[in-house]
Amino acid sequence: MLARTLLLTTVVVCPLLGACSGFKGSSPALPTVLIDRPVYFASPDGSDTVTTPGLYEVMPSGELGLRLIPSHSHEGFLIRATPFTYDEELASPVALALPDNESDYHVVLLRPGGTGLDAVGSLTQVRPRGIGSLSLSKSKIKEALARLQARQQMIETLKAYPRLPLGQNDWQYQIDGQWMTETQAVQYLARRSK
C-alpha cells in the first residue's frame, strides 16, 4: 500500500512541481534568431528548405546541421551547416542571423569553447555553386557579437524607464515624454548616447 501511495504521489505531484526530467520548462532556453526575410537553405540530404520571416530557436543537430524551430510551432526543420572556430569568449550559446552580401544569409550558432556551426542560405531560389562552403569571417562574427551585446545592454537600460505592456512579451517605454516600442527605444537611446 505504501509503495502504491508513493507511486501515485510521484505520478501526480512530479509533473506539477516540474521535477520530472521530461518537463518542458526544466530545460534551458535555446538561443533565438529573427530571420527577417525568406531564405533558401539546403537540408542535410541536399533538398531545399525555405524559411519564412519570423523568430526561430536554434539548436545543433549532429556535426553538420542546425535545427530551426519556429516560435509558433514545436516542429522544426534541419539545415546543413559547416563547423568552424572563433575567438570570442561566451558563457552560453548564441545564435546570429546575418546577411553577408546581396545574396547570402547566414544563421550561425556559437557555442562556448570557441566552436560553432554556420548555415549559409541564399536570398534567391537559385543558389550559386559552393554556397555551403562560404563561411562568415571572424571579423563579421566579432562585429555581430558586439552589436548584440550593445543591444542587450541597451535593453537592460530600458528597465529604468516607465513601461506599459503591448503584448505577452512586448512593451512600450516612456522616454523623454514619448512612448515608443522596444526597438524604437533602443534606437533612440543609441542615438542619444552618441
mmCIF file of C-alpha atoms in Angstrom:
data_model
loop_
_atom_site.group_PDB
_atom_site.id
_atom_site.type_symbol
_atom_site.label_atom_id
_atom_site.label_comp_id
_atom_site.label_asym_id
_atom_site.label_seq_id
_atom_site.Cartn_x
_atom_site.Cartn_y
_atom_site.Cartn_z
ATOM 1 C CA MET A 1 0.000 0.000 0.000
ATOM 2 C CA LEU A 2 2.843 2.399 0.854
ATOM 3 C CA ALA A 3 4.551 1.674 -2.469
ATOM 4 C CA ARG A 4 1.295 2.333 -4.320
ATOM 5 C CA THR A 5 0.825 5.662 -2.481
ATOM 6 C CA LEU A 6 4.415 6.727 -3.281
ATOM 7 C CA LEU A 7 3.946 5.812 -6.935
ATOM 8 C CA LEU A 8 0.666 7.724 -7.159
ATOM 9 C CA THR A 9 2.224 10.747 -5.422
ATOM 10 C CA THR A 10 5.157 10.681 -7.856
ATOM 11 C CA VAL A 11 2.892 10.418 -10.906
ATOM 12 C CA VAL A 12 0.601 13.271 -9.766
ATOM 13 C CA VAL A 13 2.965 15.636 -7.923
ATOM 14 C CA CYS A 14 6.140 15.325 -10.037
ATOM 15 C CA PRO A 15 4.647 16.953 -13.154
ATOM 16 C CA LEU A 16 3.018 19.673 -11.074
ATOM 17 C CA LEU A 17 6.330 20.649 -9.497
ATOM 18 C CA GLY A 18 8.272 20.405 -12.741
ATOM 19 C CA ALA A 19 10.660 17.940 -11.158
ATOM 20 C CA CYS A 20 10.450 15.349 -13.925
ATOM 21 C CA SER A 21 13.302 15.239 -16.387
ATOM 22 C CA GLY A 22 10.897 15.455 -19.311
ATOM 23 C CA PHE A 23 9.200 18.626 -18.079
ATOM 24 C CA LYS A 24 9.456 21.233 -20.830
ATOM 25 C CA GLY A 25 10.113 24.177 -18.507
ATOM 26 C CA SER A 26 13.123 22.484 -16.909
ATOM 27 C CA SER A 27 15.339 22.710 -19.994
ATOM 28 C CA PRO A 28 17.377 25.850 -20.587
ATOM 29 C CA ALA A 29 16.108 28.253 -23.242
ATOM 30 C CA LEU A 30 17.583 27.822 -26.691
ATOM 31 C CA PRO A 31 19.223 30.790 -28.411
ATOM 32 C CA THR A 32 16.903 32.511 -30.884
ATOM 33 C CA VAL A 33 17.301 34.464 -34.105
ATOM 34 C CA LEU A 34 14.990 36.720 -36.045
ATOM 35 C CA ILE A 35 15.050 35.867 -39.738
ATOM 36 C CA ASP A 36 13.563 38.919 -41.445
ATOM 37 C CA ARG A 37 13.066 37.545 -44.968
ATOM 38 C CA PRO A 38 12.589 34.241 -46.816
ATOM 39 C CA VAL A 39 15.904 32.371 -47.006
ATOM 40 C CA TYR A 40 16.628 29.237 -49.040
ATOM 41 C CA PHE A 41 18.789 26.702 -47.184
ATOM 42 C CA ALA A 42 19.947 23.204 -48.091
ATOM 43 C CA SER A 43 18.887 20.435 -45.749
ATOM 44 C CA PRO A 44 21.453 17.726 -44.866
ATOM 45 C CA ASP A 45 20.068 15.474 -47.624
ATOM 46 C CA GLY A 46 20.557 18.253 -50.228
ATOM 47 C CA SER A 47 16.897 19.196 -50.689
ATOM 48 C CA ASP A 48 15.766 22.812 -50.458
ATOM 49 C CA THR A 49 14.231 24.289 -47.313
ATOM 50 C CA VAL A 50 12.881 27.819 -47.177
ATOM 51 C CA THR A 51 12.359 29.820 -44.002
ATOM 52 C CA THR A 52 9.579 32.340 -43.643
ATOM 53 C CA PRO A 53 10.229 35.566 -41.746
ATOM 54 C CA GLY A 54 9.949 35.014 -38.016
ATOM 55 C CA LEU A 55 11.602 34.088 -34.744
ATOM 56 C CA TYR A 56 13.428 30.731 -34.587
ATOM 57 C CA GLU A 57 15.084 28.761 -31.807
ATOM 58 C CA VAL A 58 18.409 27.338 -32.977
ATOM 59 C CA MET A 59 19.978 24.095 -31.816
ATOM 60 C CA PRO A 60 22.761 21.863 -33.147
ATOM 61 C CA SER A 61 21.805 18.639 -34.874
ATOM 62 C CA GLY A 62 24.745 16.335 -35.264
ATOM 63 C CA GLU A 63 28.087 17.520 -36.574
ATOM 64 C CA LEU A 64 26.835 19.192 -39.760
ATOM 65 C CA GLY A 65 23.371 20.504 -39.081
ATOM 66 C CA LEU A 66 21.238 23.065 -37.312
ATOM 67 C CA ARG A 67 17.619 22.627 -36.292
ATOM 68 C CA LEU A 68 15.482 25.745 -36.672
ATOM 69 C CA ILE A 69 12.296 25.692 -34.598
ATOM 70 C CA PRO A 70 9.732 28.392 -35.449
ATOM 71 C CA SER A 71 8.306 30.240 -32.430
ATOM 72 C CA HIS A 72 4.741 29.289 -33.437
ATOM 73 C CA SER A 73 5.468 25.556 -33.689
ATOM 74 C CA HIS A 74 7.183 22.716 -31.861
ATOM 75 C CA GLU A 75 8.177 21.153 -35.166
ATOM 76 C CA GLY A 76 11.437 22.296 -36.628
ATOM 77 C CA PHE A 77 13.493 21.516 -39.683
ATOM 78 C CA LEU A 78 17.132 20.715 -40.355
ATOM 79 C CA ILE A 79 19.525 22.799 -42.406
ATOM 80 C CA ARG A 80 23.075 21.921 -43.430
ATOM 81 C CA ALA A 81 25.828 23.740 -41.522
ATOM 82 C CA THR A 82 29.608 23.889 -41.529
ATOM 83 C CA PRO A 83 31.656 23.675 -38.307
ATOM 84 C CA PHE A 84 34.143 26.472 -37.599
ATOM 85 C CA THR A 85 36.089 28.051 -34.748
ATOM 86 C CA TYR A 86 36.022 31.605 -33.444
ATOM 87 C CA ASP A 87 37.985 33.667 -30.897
ATOM 88 C CA GLU A 88 35.357 35.243 -28.619
ATOM 89 C CA GLU A 89 34.557 34.011 -25.090
ATOM 90 C CA LEU A 90 30.916 33.134 -24.421
ATOM 91 C CA ALA A 91 29.222 31.817 -21.282
ATOM 92 C CA SER A 92 26.268 30.318 -23.168
ATOM 93 C CA PRO A 93 25.310 29.532 -26.782
ATOM 94 C CA VAL A 94 24.455 32.493 -29.026
ATOM 95 C CA ALA A 95 22.634 32.426 -32.367
ATOM 96 C CA LEU A 96 23.060 35.090 -35.053
ATOM 97 C CA ALA A 97 21.207 35.705 -38.331
ATOM 98 C CA LEU A 98 23.300 37.815 -40.691
ATOM 99 C CA PRO A 99 23.067 38.840 -44.334
ATOM 100 C CA ASP A 100 26.583 38.633 -45.776
ATOM 101 C CA ASN A 101 26.234 40.205 -49.210
ATOM 102 C CA GLU A 102 23.490 40.718 -51.792
ATOM 103 C CA SER A 103 22.528 37.046 -51.939
ATOM 104 C CA ASP A 104 23.982 35.148 -48.928
ATOM 105 C CA TYR A 105 22.390 34.857 -45.499
ATOM 106 C CA HIS A 106 23.982 33.097 -42.516
ATOM 107 C CA VAL A 107 22.447 31.502 -39.443
ATOM 108 C CA VAL A 108 25.291 30.931 -37.001
ATOM 109 C CA LEU A 109 25.292 29.063 -33.701
ATOM 110 C CA LEU A 110 28.234 29.994 -31.455
ATOM 111 C CA ARG A 111 28.961 27.613 -28.593
ATOM 112 C CA PRO A 112 31.120 28.231 -25.525
ATOM 113 C CA GLY A 113 34.648 26.989 -26.089
ATOM 114 C CA GLY A 114 35.158 28.628 -29.481
ATOM 115 C CA THR A 115 33.277 26.264 -31.794
ATOM 116 C CA GLY A 116 30.248 26.982 -33.911
ATOM 117 C CA LEU A 117 28.084 25.964 -36.833
ATOM 118 C CA ASP A 118 27.415 28.211 -39.843
ATOM 119 C CA ALA A 119 24.448 27.538 -42.150
ATOM 120 C CA VAL A 120 24.645 29.548 -45.352
ATOM 121 C CA GLY A 121 21.442 30.242 -47.233
ATOM 122 C CA SER A 122 20.518 32.234 -50.280
ATOM 123 C CA LEU A 123 18.038 35.073 -50.648
ATOM 124 C CA THR A 124 17.143 33.728 -54.090
ATOM 125 C CA GLN A 125 15.937 30.311 -55.068
ATOM 126 C CA VAL A 126 18.911 29.927 -57.394
ATOM 127 C CA ARG A 127 21.992 29.240 -55.294
ATOM 128 C CA PRO A 128 25.482 29.672 -56.690
ATOM 129 C CA ARG A 129 27.813 26.679 -56.552
ATOM 130 C CA GLY A 130 29.734 26.305 -53.343
ATOM 131 C CA ILE A 131 27.381 28.490 -51.296
ATOM 132 C CA GLY A 132 27.556 25.998 -48.422
ATOM 133 C CA SER A 133 31.315 26.495 -48.210
ATOM 134 C CA LEU A 134 31.162 30.297 -47.838
ATOM 135 C CA SER A 135 31.771 30.764 -44.127
ATOM 136 C CA LEU A 136 31.349 34.054 -42.327
ATOM 137 C CA SER A 137 34.600 35.819 -41.461
ATOM 138 C CA LYS A 138 35.710 36.008 -37.836
ATOM 139 C CA SER A 139 35.658 39.814 -38.001
ATOM 140 C CA LYS A 140 31.967 39.804 -39.025
ATOM 141 C CA ILE A 141 31.169 37.426 -36.171
ATOM 142 C CA LYS A 142 33.031 39.705 -33.739
ATOM 143 C CA GLU A 143 31.137 42.767 -35.045
ATOM 144 C CA ALA A 144 27.781 40.966 -34.794
ATOM 145 C CA LEU A 145 28.521 39.867 -31.212
ATOM 146 C CA ALA A 146 29.485 43.432 -30.273
ATOM 147 C CA ARG A 147 26.193 44.743 -31.740
ATOM 148 C CA LEU A 148 24.231 42.030 -29.913
ATOM 149 C CA GLN A 149 25.927 42.803 -26.585
ATOM 150 C CA ALA A 150 25.344 46.556 -27.040
ATOM 151 C CA ARG A 151 21.657 45.891 -27.770
ATOM 152 C CA GLN A 152 21.333 43.665 -24.695
ATOM 153 C CA GLN A 153 22.919 46.383 -22.536
ATOM 154 C CA MET A 154 20.538 48.968 -24.015
ATOM 155 C CA ILE A 155 17.543 46.702 -23.274
ATOM 156 C CA GLU A 156 18.823 46.372 -19.705
ATOM 157 C CA THR A 157 18.945 50.185 -19.510
ATOM 158 C CA LEU A 158 15.262 50.324 -20.530
ATOM 159 C CA LYS A 159 14.274 48.780 -17.192
ATOM 160 C CA ALA A 160 14.835 52.196 -15.598
ATOM 161 C CA TYR A 161 12.043 53.779 -17.703
ATOM 162 C CA PRO A 162 8.248 53.541 -17.228
ATOM 163 C CA ARG A 163 6.724 50.844 -19.402
ATOM 164 C CA LEU A 164 3.325 49.520 -20.469
ATOM 165 C CA PRO A 165 2.581 46.071 -21.893
ATOM 166 C CA LEU A 166 1.707 45.813 -25.588
ATOM 167 C CA GLY A 167 1.512 42.020 -25.689
ATOM 168 C CA GLN A 168 2.766 38.915 -23.920
ATOM 169 C CA ASN A 169 6.480 39.811 -24.112
ATOM 170 C CA ASP A 170 6.206 43.165 -25.817
ATOM 171 C CA TRP A 171 6.463 46.539 -24.081
ATOM 172 C CA GLN A 172 6.408 50.221 -24.840
ATOM 173 C CA TYR A 173 8.603 52.601 -22.897
ATOM 174 C CA GLN A 174 8.281 56.271 -21.970
ATOM 175 C CA ILE A 175 11.495 58.177 -22.605
ATOM 176 C CA ASP A 176 11.693 61.980 -22.568
ATOM 177 C CA GLY A 177 7.889 62.205 -22.531
ATOM 178 C CA GLN A 178 7.421 59.946 -25.586
ATOM 179 C CA TRP A 179 6.017 56.415 -25.710
ATOM 180 C CA MET A 180 7.913 54.066 -28.024
ATOM 181 C CA THR A 181 8.295 50.365 -28.754
ATOM 182 C CA GLU A 182 11.366 48.485 -27.515
ATOM 183 C CA THR A 183 13.046 48.734 -30.914
ATOM 184 C CA GLN A 184 12.324 52.466 -31.152
ATOM 185 C CA ALA A 185 13.526 52.996 -27.566
ATOM 186 C CA VAL A 186 16.801 51.131 -28.193
ATOM 187 C CA GLN A 187 17.435 53.175 -31.355
ATOM 188 C CA TYR A 188 16.545 56.419 -29.570
ATOM 189 C CA LEU A 189 18.893 55.704 -26.649
ATOM 190 C CA ALA A 190 21.673 54.642 -29.050
ATOM 191 C CA ARG A 191 21.368 57.957 -30.976
ATOM 192 C CA ARG A 192 21.223 59.931 -27.729
ATOM 193 C CA SER A 193 24.392 58.293 -26.367
ATOM 194 C CA LYS A 194 26.478 59.254 -29.433
#
